[in-house]
Short mmCIF file of C-alpha atoms and ligand atoms in Angstrom, two decimals:
data_model
loop_
_atom_site.label_atom_id
_atom_site.label_comp_id
_atom_site.label_asym_id
_atom_site.label_seq_id
_atom_site.Cartn_x
_atom_site.Cartn_y
_atom_site.Cartn_z
CA MET A 20 -145.24 8.60 140.30
CA LEU A 21 -147.41 11.43 138.20
CA CYS A 22 -149.26 9.23 136.85
CA HIS A 23 -149.46 6.31 134.82
CA LEU A 24 -149.42 6.41 131.26
CA ALA A 25 -152.80 4.63 130.69
CA ASP A 26 -154.23 7.63 133.11
CA LEU A 27 -153.31 10.15 129.70
CA ASP A 28 -154.97 9.58 126.29
CA ASP A 29 -152.73 10.78 123.59
CA GLY A 30 -153.10 14.38 123.05
CA GLU A 31 -154.17 14.83 126.42
CA ALA A 32 -152.45 16.70 129.42
CA ARG A 33 -153.13 17.03 132.94
CA GLY A 34 -151.59 19.59 135.72
CA PHE A 35 -149.90 17.92 138.91
CA GLU A 36 -149.22 19.13 142.03
CA VAL A 37 -146.04 18.17 143.11
CA PRO A 38 -144.52 18.71 146.79
CA GLY A 39 -141.73 21.27 146.89
CA LEU A 40 -142.39 22.94 143.74
CA LYS A 41 -144.77 25.98 143.47
CA ALA A 42 -145.97 25.42 140.37
CA LYS A 43 -147.83 22.24 138.86
CA VAL A 44 -146.29 19.79 136.48
CA ILE A 45 -147.93 19.80 133.07
CA VAL A 46 -147.53 16.36 131.61
CA VAL A 47 -148.38 16.21 128.08
CA ARG A 48 -148.91 12.99 126.05
CA ARG A 49 -148.53 13.30 122.11
CA GLU A 50 -147.81 10.76 119.79
CA GLY A 51 -146.45 7.87 121.74
CA ARG A 52 -144.41 10.77 123.57
CA VAL A 53 -144.77 11.97 127.15
CA HIS A 54 -143.46 15.79 127.64
CA GLY A 55 -143.29 17.63 131.42
CA TRP A 56 -143.30 21.33 131.15
CA ARG A 57 -143.66 23.35 134.34
CA ASP A 58 -146.93 25.25 134.52
CA LEU A 59 -145.42 28.68 134.43
CA CYS A 60 -146.14 30.71 131.58
CA PRO A 61 -143.30 32.94 130.49
CA HIS A 62 -144.52 35.96 129.87
CA TYR A 63 -144.49 38.06 132.96
CA ALA A 64 -141.16 37.01 135.34
CA GLY A 65 -141.94 34.77 137.85
CA GLY A 66 -144.85 33.00 135.39
CA THR A 67 -148.36 32.42 135.83
CA PRO A 68 -150.27 29.17 135.60
CA MET A 69 -151.57 28.83 132.43
CA ALA A 70 -154.64 26.79 132.63
CA TRP A 71 -158.23 28.33 132.96
CA LYS A 72 -159.79 25.21 134.55
CA ARG A 73 -158.44 22.18 135.78
CA ASP A 74 -156.01 20.40 133.27
CA ALA A 75 -156.98 23.12 129.98
CA TYR A 76 -153.36 23.18 128.74
CA LEU A 77 -153.90 22.78 125.25
CA ASN A 78 -155.29 24.81 122.27
CA GLY A 79 -158.68 23.66 120.96
CA ALA A 80 -156.96 21.78 118.30
CA ARG A 81 -155.01 20.15 120.70
CA THR A 82 -151.74 20.73 118.85
CA HIS A 83 -150.48 23.62 120.98
CA LEU A 84 -149.94 24.03 125.00
CA ALA A 85 -151.93 27.60 125.66
CA CYS A 86 -151.71 30.16 128.41
CA HIS A 87 -155.26 31.16 128.17
CA ALA A 88 -154.50 34.66 129.99
CA HIS A 89 -153.08 36.49 126.93
CA GLY A 90 -152.92 33.50 124.46
CA ALA A 91 -149.65 32.87 124.17
CA TRP A 92 -149.05 29.00 122.37
CA PHE A 93 -146.23 26.96 122.82
CA ASP A 94 -144.85 23.90 121.03
CA ILE A 95 -145.63 21.07 123.03
CA GLU A 96 -142.10 19.00 122.21
CA THR A 97 -139.77 22.38 122.22
CA GLY A 98 -141.87 24.68 125.05
CA ALA A 99 -140.67 27.27 122.41
CA CYS A 100 -143.88 30.19 122.18
CA VAL A 101 -144.56 30.29 118.69
CA GLN A 102 -147.36 32.47 118.64
CA GLY A 103 -148.51 35.46 121.18
CA PRO A 104 -146.90 37.89 124.00
CA CYS A 105 -144.03 35.75 124.49
CA LEU A 106 -142.53 34.66 121.45
CA GLY A 107 -138.65 34.27 122.11
CA LYS A 108 -139.24 32.49 125.86
CA ARG A 109 -140.18 29.02 126.41
CA LEU A 110 -141.77 27.07 129.05
CA THR A 111 -139.58 25.34 131.74
CA ARG A 112 -139.09 21.40 130.73
CA VAL A 113 -139.29 19.38 133.56
CA PRO A 114 -137.39 15.89 132.85
CA LEU A 115 -139.64 12.72 133.30
CA ARG A 116 -139.11 9.06 133.53
CA LEU A 117 -141.13 6.26 132.59
CA ASP A 118 -140.83 3.03 134.52
CA LYS A 119 -141.59 -0.32 132.78
CA ASP A 120 -145.19 -0.25 134.04
CA GLY A 121 -145.92 2.67 132.26
CA GLY A 122 -145.62 4.85 135.61
CA ILE A 123 -144.75 8.24 134.91
CA HIS A 124 -142.25 10.31 137.35
CA LEU A 125 -140.67 13.16 137.75
CA ASP A 126 -136.20 12.19 136.96
CA ARG A 127 -134.25 13.62 139.24
S1 LIG B 729 -149.37 35.26 131.25
FE1 LIG B 729 -149.24 34.18 130.18
S2 LIG B 729 -149.65 34.75 127.81
FE2 LIG B 729 -149.95 36.77 129.56
#
């Protein structure tokens, strides 16, 4: 389990280390839905961690995921870059599963 739904306020994002994965998994809760993304900005091949400090994955208004290296913004629901140097690219989705008790898991 990555975390519990109760650990994540609506409009909040957190990053989690997962054994076997090189990059963290970002979990974002927004308007009652939970989205998972690899913490790899697609600006450069291979990807770059996006937060400048722990769990700093959102822009100031909390409307988009943001890469703090060069300012790219990504749609929280689709992962598409909507502003910045990687327009036309997108984040890699991580499928998540919510159990009946509100636990958030990788769906693999
Ligand atoms: S590495 Fe993310 S915008 Fe450049």
